[in-house]
């Protein structure tokens, strides 16, 4: 009941995203039922198994989109005070998984109703046509098999959401900063306690400041406050892109007076800002897998011509190329952010570049998946057998589902990134940053990503389709 109340009382934007999840679930369920109907009307099990295997791509895209929507749901986000009423992280995770299951169950029910309506089981007037042999209108529909196929999407999506949002324990042995008030009431962040009289020793604060810098450079940051420095500026992490005064995303947050160590020379900057992490490690692996996939496709093209089913190595090469492109997405996004900060960047390029470097994993992963889906759709469109009229509507529905879910996942990841930067954006506006500057930075990020990933998708699509058609 709590999950149902949270679902019904959510914001309209959240309800729209859940409705999109239900729509994607309905489309995937209809494809699964169509595979069942084709199996009922055709005795060849290999063809029916192949049709069922093709439903794995829409199923994966739907589950991927459902997880992205669950991550951006503000109703099931852990907040202070919820544990006191029994809503800890584990129960919020369970509520989010149950909410996702309800959305997917609604879509599965709609898919079953649409399939029965087309078969004529509800009205007694089945739809006729050459492209409706997957309905198996003249044969009884096995209800247990249909319900089992329809349960795949809710079960898989709820389990994926539970795994993605499960409570994680902190890493054992990781350095943890202790927030305390130092000498003369100055707020400081230190990992070690000092004895009485140690504050006045010669060189004590110089060594402590250097130790704080080393700890901040080695410890992973989770969008916390900026690191305190003695020179009055918060240092973003040593990432090779240059140290810029202000917050870690290059926003240039002003540092107020006061001392981090009681000497009056330091500052206290408590603006939440994500730090620019080290480059993601998936770029070399992605390029390697992409090159291997294209090489496998080229080798398979020399073995002869025919349909993709006659050349499984070609499909394997295409799959490897798409996986490589998806793996390289975060690294390429981080590279875009680093390129924006080259050659004497201004405040606009610095802000846009640091955000791209910080959000490289969150934005780059769905962006790489979108590019992979685009390349695969272009390659498969060149191999589609147009004389097979019976699979035309189902192929169009599957392509629409996969493309729509991946694009919707990318947009949802952008919403999640905006929610993660909400505190930083609020701090920038309080410091006097104009709204038009933030919008220009967002437009600059979108333009740079489009300028890199757009031609890359076209090149990979052409290279993937050329060996298959040649």
mmCIF file with all atom_site columns, N, CA and C in Angstrom, residues 215-254:
data_model
loop_
_atom_site.group_PDB
_atom_site.id
_atom_site.type_symbol
_atom_site.label_atom_id
_atom_site.label_alt_id
_atom_site.label_comp_id
_atom_site.label_asym_id
_atom_site.label_entity_id
_atom_site.label_seq_id
_atom_site.pdbx_PDB_ins_code
_atom_site.Cartn_x
_atom_site.Cartn_y
_atom_site.Cartn_z
_atom_site.occupancy
_atom_site.B_iso_or_equiv
_atom_site.pdbx_formal_charge
_atom_site.auth_seq_id
_atom_site.auth_comp_id
_atom_site.auth_asym_id
_atom_site.auth_atom_id
_atom_site.pdbx_PDB_model_num
ATOM 1   N N  . UNK A 1 215 ? 45.599 13.457 1.179   1.00 0.00 ? 215 UNK A N  1
ATOM 2   C CA . UNK A 1 215 ? 44.419 12.646 1.466   1.00 0.00 ? 215 UNK A CA 1
ATOM 3   C C  . UNK A 1 215 ? 43.279 12.976 0.535   1.00 0.00 ? 215 UNK A C  1
ATOM 4   N N  . UNK A 1 216 ? 43.102 14.271 0.229   1.00 0.00 ? 216 UNK A N  1
ATOM 5   C CA . UNK A 1 216 ? 42.028 14.666 -0.685  1.00 0.00 ? 216 UNK A CA 1
ATOM 6   C C  . UNK A 1 216 ? 42.288 14.190 -2.090  1.00 0.00 ? 216 UNK A C  1
ATOM 7   N N  . UNK A 1 217 ? 43.543 14.112 -2.495  1.00 0.00 ? 217 UNK A N  1
ATOM 8   C CA . UNK A 1 217 ? 43.850 13.633 -3.838  1.00 0.00 ? 217 UNK A CA 1
ATOM 9   C C  . UNK A 1 217 ? 43.712 12.137 -3.978  1.00 0.00 ? 217 UNK A C  1
ATOM 10  N N  . UNK A 1 218 ? 43.879 11.391 -2.854  1.00 0.00 ? 218 UNK A N  1
ATOM 11  C CA . UNK A 1 218 ? 43.822 9.931  -2.941  1.00 0.00 ? 218 UNK A CA 1
ATOM 12  C C  . UNK A 1 218 ? 42.450 9.376  -2.634  1.00 0.00 ? 218 UNK A C  1
ATOM 13  N N  . UNK A 1 219 ? 41.696 10.031 -1.767  1.00 0.00 ? 219 UNK A N  1
ATOM 14  C CA . UNK A 1 219 ? 40.398 9.491  -1.354  1.00 0.00 ? 219 UNK A CA 1
ATOM 15  C C  . UNK A 1 219 ? 39.344 9.834  -2.368  1.00 0.00 ? 219 UNK A C  1
ATOM 16  N N  . UNK A 1 220 ? 38.460 8.918  -2.683  1.00 0.00 ? 220 UNK A N  1
ATOM 17  C CA . UNK A 1 220 ? 37.353 9.215  -3.605  1.00 0.00 ? 220 UNK A CA 1
ATOM 18  C C  . UNK A 1 220 ? 36.346 10.118 -2.929  1.00 0.00 ? 220 UNK A C  1
ATOM 19  N N  . UNK A 1 221 ? 35.859 11.113 -3.682  1.00 0.00 ? 221 UNK A N  1
ATOM 20  C CA . UNK A 1 221 ? 34.871 12.043 -3.167  1.00 0.00 ? 221 UNK A CA 1
ATOM 21  C C  . UNK A 1 221 ? 33.513 11.681 -3.719  1.00 0.00 ? 221 UNK A C  1
ATOM 22  N N  . UNK A 1 222 ? 32.487 11.879 -2.903  1.00 0.00 ? 222 UNK A N  1
ATOM 23  C CA . UNK A 1 222 ? 31.115 11.560 -3.299  1.00 0.00 ? 222 UNK A CA 1
ATOM 24  C C  . UNK A 1 222 ? 30.277 12.830 -3.298  1.00 0.00 ? 222 UNK A C  1
ATOM 25  N N  . UNK A 1 223 ? 30.712 13.819 -4.079  1.00 0.00 ? 223 UNK A N  1
ATOM 26  C CA . UNK A 1 223 ? 29.921 15.033 -4.191  1.00 0.00 ? 223 UNK A CA 1
ATOM 27  C C  . UNK A 1 223 ? 29.879 15.828 -2.906  1.00 0.00 ? 223 UNK A C  1
ATOM 28  N N  . UNK A 1 224 ? 30.900 15.702 -2.030  1.00 0.00 ? 224 UNK A N  1
ATOM 29  C CA . UNK A 1 224 ? 30.897 16.426 -0.787  1.00 0.00 ? 224 UNK A CA 1
ATOM 30  C C  . UNK A 1 224 ? 31.410 17.830 -0.950  1.00 0.00 ? 224 UNK A C  1
ATOM 31  N N  . UNK A 1 225 ? 31.767 18.435 0.187   1.00 0.00 ? 225 UNK A N  1
ATOM 32  C CA . UNK A 1 225 ? 32.238 19.805 0.139   1.00 0.00 ? 225 UNK A CA 1
ATOM 33  C C  . UNK A 1 225 ? 33.630 19.852 -0.432  1.00 0.00 ? 225 UNK A C  1
ATOM 34  N N  . UNK A 1 226 ? 34.038 21.029 -0.876  1.00 0.00 ? 226 UNK A N  1
ATOM 35  C CA . UNK A 1 226 ? 35.349 21.194 -1.488  1.00 0.00 ? 226 UNK A CA 1
ATOM 36  C C  . UNK A 1 226 ? 36.430 21.059 -0.435  1.00 0.00 ? 226 UNK A C  1
ATOM 37  N N  . UNK A 1 227 ? 37.638 20.703 -0.876  1.00 0.00 ? 227 UNK A N  1
ATOM 38  C CA . UNK A 1 227 ? 38.768 20.498 0.019   1.00 0.00 ? 227 UNK A CA 1
ATOM 39  C C  . UNK A 1 227 ? 39.285 21.853 0.470   1.00 0.00 ? 227 UNK A C  1
ATOM 40  N N  . UNK A 1 228 ? 39.645 21.958 1.752   1.00 0.00 ? 228 UNK A N  1
ATOM 41  C CA . UNK A 1 228 ? 40.106 23.223 2.288   1.00 0.00 ? 228 UNK A CA 1
ATOM 42  C C  . UNK A 1 228 ? 41.595 23.369 2.038   1.00 0.00 ? 228 UNK A C  1
ATOM 43  N N  . UNK A 1 229 ? 42.020 24.580 1.696   1.00 0.00 ? 229 UNK A N  1
ATOM 44  C CA . UNK A 1 229 ? 43.409 24.877 1.412   1.00 0.00 ? 229 UNK A CA 1
ATOM 45  C C  . UNK A 1 229 ? 43.846 26.067 2.267   1.00 0.00 ? 229 UNK A C  1
ATOM 46  N N  . UNK A 1 230 ? 45.129 26.201 2.437   1.00 0.00 ? 230 UNK A N  1
ATOM 47  C CA . UNK A 1 230 ? 45.659 27.312 3.221   1.00 0.00 ? 230 UNK A CA 1
ATOM 48  C C  . UNK A 1 230 ? 45.672 28.609 2.438   1.00 0.00 ? 230 UNK A C  1
ATOM 49  N N  . UNK A 1 231 ? 45.698 28.549 1.126   1.00 0.00 ? 231 UNK A N  1
ATOM 50  C CA . UNK A 1 231 ? 45.820 29.771 0.341   1.00 0.00 ? 231 UNK A CA 1
ATOM 51  C C  . UNK A 1 231 ? 44.475 30.418 0.068   1.00 0.00 ? 231 UNK A C  1
ATOM 52  N N  . UNK A 1 232 ? 43.374 29.906 0.626   1.00 0.00 ? 232 UNK A N  1
ATOM 53  C CA . UNK A 1 232 ? 42.096 30.562 0.476   1.00 0.00 ? 232 UNK A CA 1
ATOM 54  C C  . UNK A 1 232 ? 41.275 30.059 -0.678  1.00 0.00 ? 232 UNK A C  1
ATOM 55  N N  . UNK A 1 233 ? 41.634 28.949 -1.327  1.00 0.00 ? 233 UNK A N  1
ATOM 56  C CA . UNK A 1 233 ? 40.870 28.418 -2.449  1.00 0.00 ? 233 UNK A CA 1
ATOM 57  C C  . UNK A 1 233 ? 40.653 26.949 -2.226  1.00 0.00 ? 233 UNK A C  1
ATOM 58  N N  . UNK A 1 234 ? 39.540 26.466 -2.696  1.00 0.00 ? 234 UNK A N  1
ATOM 59  C CA . UNK A 1 234 ? 39.247 25.034 -2.628  1.00 0.00 ? 234 UNK A CA 1
ATOM 60  C C  . UNK A 1 234 ? 39.819 24.372 -3.845  1.00 0.00 ? 234 UNK A C  1
ATOM 61  N N  . UNK A 1 235 ? 40.621 23.334 -3.651  1.00 0.00 ? 235 UNK A N  1
ATOM 62  C CA . UNK A 1 235 ? 41.277 22.677 -4.781  1.00 0.00 ? 235 UNK A CA 1
ATOM 63  C C  . UNK A 1 235 ? 40.459 21.521 -5.241  1.00 0.00 ? 235 UNK A C  1
ATOM 64  N N  . UNK A 1 236 ? 40.129 21.384 -6.494  1.00 0.00 ? 236 UNK A N  1
ATOM 65  C CA . UNK A 1 236 ? 39.387 20.269 -7.019  1.00 0.00 ? 236 UNK A CA 1
ATOM 66  C C  . UNK A 1 236 ? 40.215 19.031 -7.058  1.00 0.00 ? 236 UNK A C  1
ATOM 67  N N  . UNK A 1 237 ? 40.643 18.200 -7.103  1.00 0.00 ? 237 UNK A N  1
ATOM 68  C CA . UNK A 1 237 ? 41.497 17.058 -7.211  1.00 0.00 ? 237 UNK A CA 1
ATOM 69  C C  . UNK A 1 237 ? 42.514 17.193 -8.286  1.00 0.00 ? 237 UNK A C  1
ATOM 70  N N  . UNK A 1 238 ? 43.615 16.560 -8.094  1.00 0.00 ? 238 UNK A N  1
ATOM 71  C CA . UNK A 1 238 ? 44.722 16.631 -9.052  1.00 0.00 ? 238 UNK A CA 1
ATOM 72  C C  . UNK A 1 238 ? 44.407 15.707 -10.206 1.00 0.00 ? 238 UNK A C  1
ATOM 73  N N  . UNK A 1 239 ? 43.807 16.250 -11.242 1.00 0.00 ? 239 UNK A N  1
ATOM 74  C CA . UNK A 1 239 ? 43.401 15.408 -12.360 1.00 0.00 ? 239 UNK A CA 1
ATOM 75  C C  . UNK A 1 239 ? 44.154 15.737 -13.632 1.00 0.00 ? 239 UNK A C  1
ATOM 76  N N  . UNK A 1 240 ? 45.130 16.602 -13.548 1.00 0.00 ? 240 UNK A N  1
ATOM 77  C CA . UNK A 1 240 ? 45.901 16.923 -14.732 1.00 0.00 ? 240 UNK A CA 1
ATOM 78  C C  . UNK A 1 240 ? 45.315 18.020 -15.558 1.00 0.00 ? 240 UNK A C  1
ATOM 79  N N  . UNK A 1 241 ? 44.104 18.513 -15.228 1.00 0.00 ? 241 UNK A N  1
ATOM 80  C CA . UNK A 1 241 ? 43.481 19.561 -16.015 1.00 0.00 ? 241 UNK A CA 1
ATOM 81  C C  . UNK A 1 241 ? 43.739 20.930 -15.442 1.00 0.00 ? 241 UNK A C  1
ATOM 82  N N  . UNK A 1 242 ? 44.528 21.007 -14.371 1.00 0.00 ? 242 UNK A N  1
ATOM 83  C CA . UNK A 1 242 ? 44.804 22.311 -13.792 1.00 0.00 ? 242 UNK A CA 1
ATOM 84  C C  . UNK A 1 242 ? 43.919 22.539 -12.590 1.00 0.00 ? 242 UNK A C  1
ATOM 85  N N  . UNK A 1 243 ? 44.461 23.240 -11.591 1.00 0.00 ? 243 UNK A N  1
ATOM 86  C CA . UNK A 1 243 ? 43.721 23.510 -10.375 1.00 0.00 ? 243 UNK A CA 1
ATOM 87  C C  . UNK A 1 243 ? 43.110 24.884 -10.484 1.00 0.00 ? 243 UNK A C  1
ATOM 88  N N  . UNK A 1 244 ? 41.837 24.968 -10.271 1.00 0.00 ? 244 UNK A N  1
ATOM 89  C CA . UNK A 1 244 ? 41.115 26.206 -10.432 1.00 0.00 ? 244 UNK A CA 1
ATOM 90  C C  . UNK A 1 244 ? 40.536 26.621 -9.103  1.00 0.00 ? 244 UNK A C  1
ATOM 91  N N  . UNK A 1 245 ? 40.674 27.862 -8.694  1.00 0.00 ? 245 UNK A N  1
ATOM 92  C CA . UNK A 1 245 ? 40.055 28.294 -7.443  1.00 0.00 ? 245 UNK A CA 1
ATOM 93  C C  . UNK A 1 245 ? 38.562 28.154 -7.516  1.00 0.00 ? 245 UNK A C  1
ATOM 94  N N  . UNK A 1 246 ? 37.974 27.824 -6.416  1.00 0.00 ? 246 UNK A N  1
ATOM 95  C CA . UNK A 1 246 ? 36.528 27.684 -6.370  1.00 0.00 ? 246 UNK A CA 1
ATOM 96  C C  . UNK A 1 246 ? 36.147 26.250 -6.140  1.00 0.00 ? 246 UNK A C  1
ATOM 97  N N  . UNK A 1 247 ? 34.977 25.909 -6.539  1.00 0.00 ? 247 UNK A N  1
ATOM 98  C CA . UNK A 1 247 ? 34.498 24.562 -6.337  1.00 0.00 ? 247 UNK A CA 1
ATOM 99  C C  . UNK A 1 247 ? 35.144 23.620 -7.313  1.00 0.00 ? 247 UNK A C  1
ATOM 100 N N  . UNK A 1 248 ? 34.891 22.326 -7.095  1.00 0.00 ? 248 UNK A N  1
ATOM 101 C CA . UNK A 1 248 ? 35.584 21.324 -7.890  1.00 0.00 ? 248 UNK A CA 1
ATOM 102 C C  . UNK A 1 248 ? 35.080 21.228 -9.303  1.00 0.00 ? 248 UNK A C  1
ATOM 103 N N  . UNK A 1 249 ? 33.944 21.812 -9.630  1.00 0.00 ? 249 UNK A N  1
ATOM 104 C CA . UNK A 1 249 ? 33.454 21.738 -10.995 1.00 0.00 ? 249 UNK A CA 1
ATOM 105 C C  . UNK A 1 249 ? 33.753 23.004 -11.779 1.00 0.00 ? 249 UNK A C  1
ATOM 106 N N  . UNK A 1 250 ? 34.708 23.806 -11.252 1.00 0.00 ? 250 UNK A N  1
ATOM 107 C CA . UNK A 1 250 ? 35.115 24.991 -11.975 1.00 0.00 ? 250 UNK A CA 1
ATOM 108 C C  . UNK A 1 250 ? 34.137 26.124 -11.880 1.00 0.00 ? 250 UNK A C  1
ATOM 109 N N  . UNK A 1 251 ? 33.283 26.107 -10.872 1.00 0.00 ? 251 UNK A N  1
ATOM 110 C CA . UNK A 1 251 ? 32.269 27.134 -10.791 1.00 0.00 ? 251 UNK A CA 1
ATOM 111 C C  . UNK A 1 251 ? 32.772 28.423 -10.199 1.00 0.00 ? 251 UNK A C  1
ATOM 112 N N  . UNK A 1 252 ? 33.961 28.378 -9.605  1.00 0.00 ? 252 UNK A N  1
ATOM 113 C CA . UNK A 1 252 ? 34.524 29.600 -9.090  1.00 0.00 ? 252 UNK A CA 1
ATOM 114 C C  . UNK A 1 252 ? 33.817 30.131 -7.867  1.00 0.00 ? 252 UNK A C  1
ATOM 115 N N  . UNK A 1 253 ? 33.430 29.255 -6.961  1.00 0.00 ? 253 UNK A N  1
ATOM 116 C CA . UNK A 1 253 ? 32.742 29.687 -5.755  1.00 0.00 ? 253 UNK A CA 1
ATOM 117 C C  . UNK A 1 253 ? 33.684 30.489 -4.893  1.00 0.00 ? 253 UNK A C  1
ATOM 118 N N  . UNK A 1 254 ? 33.230 31.596 -4.423  1.00 0.00 ? 254 UNK A N  1
ATOM 119 C CA . UNK A 1 254 ? 34.079 32.464 -3.636  1.00 0.00 ? 254 UNK A CA 1
ATOM 120 C C  . UNK A 1 254 ? 34.317 31.854 -2.279  1.00 0.00 ? 254 UNK A C  1
#
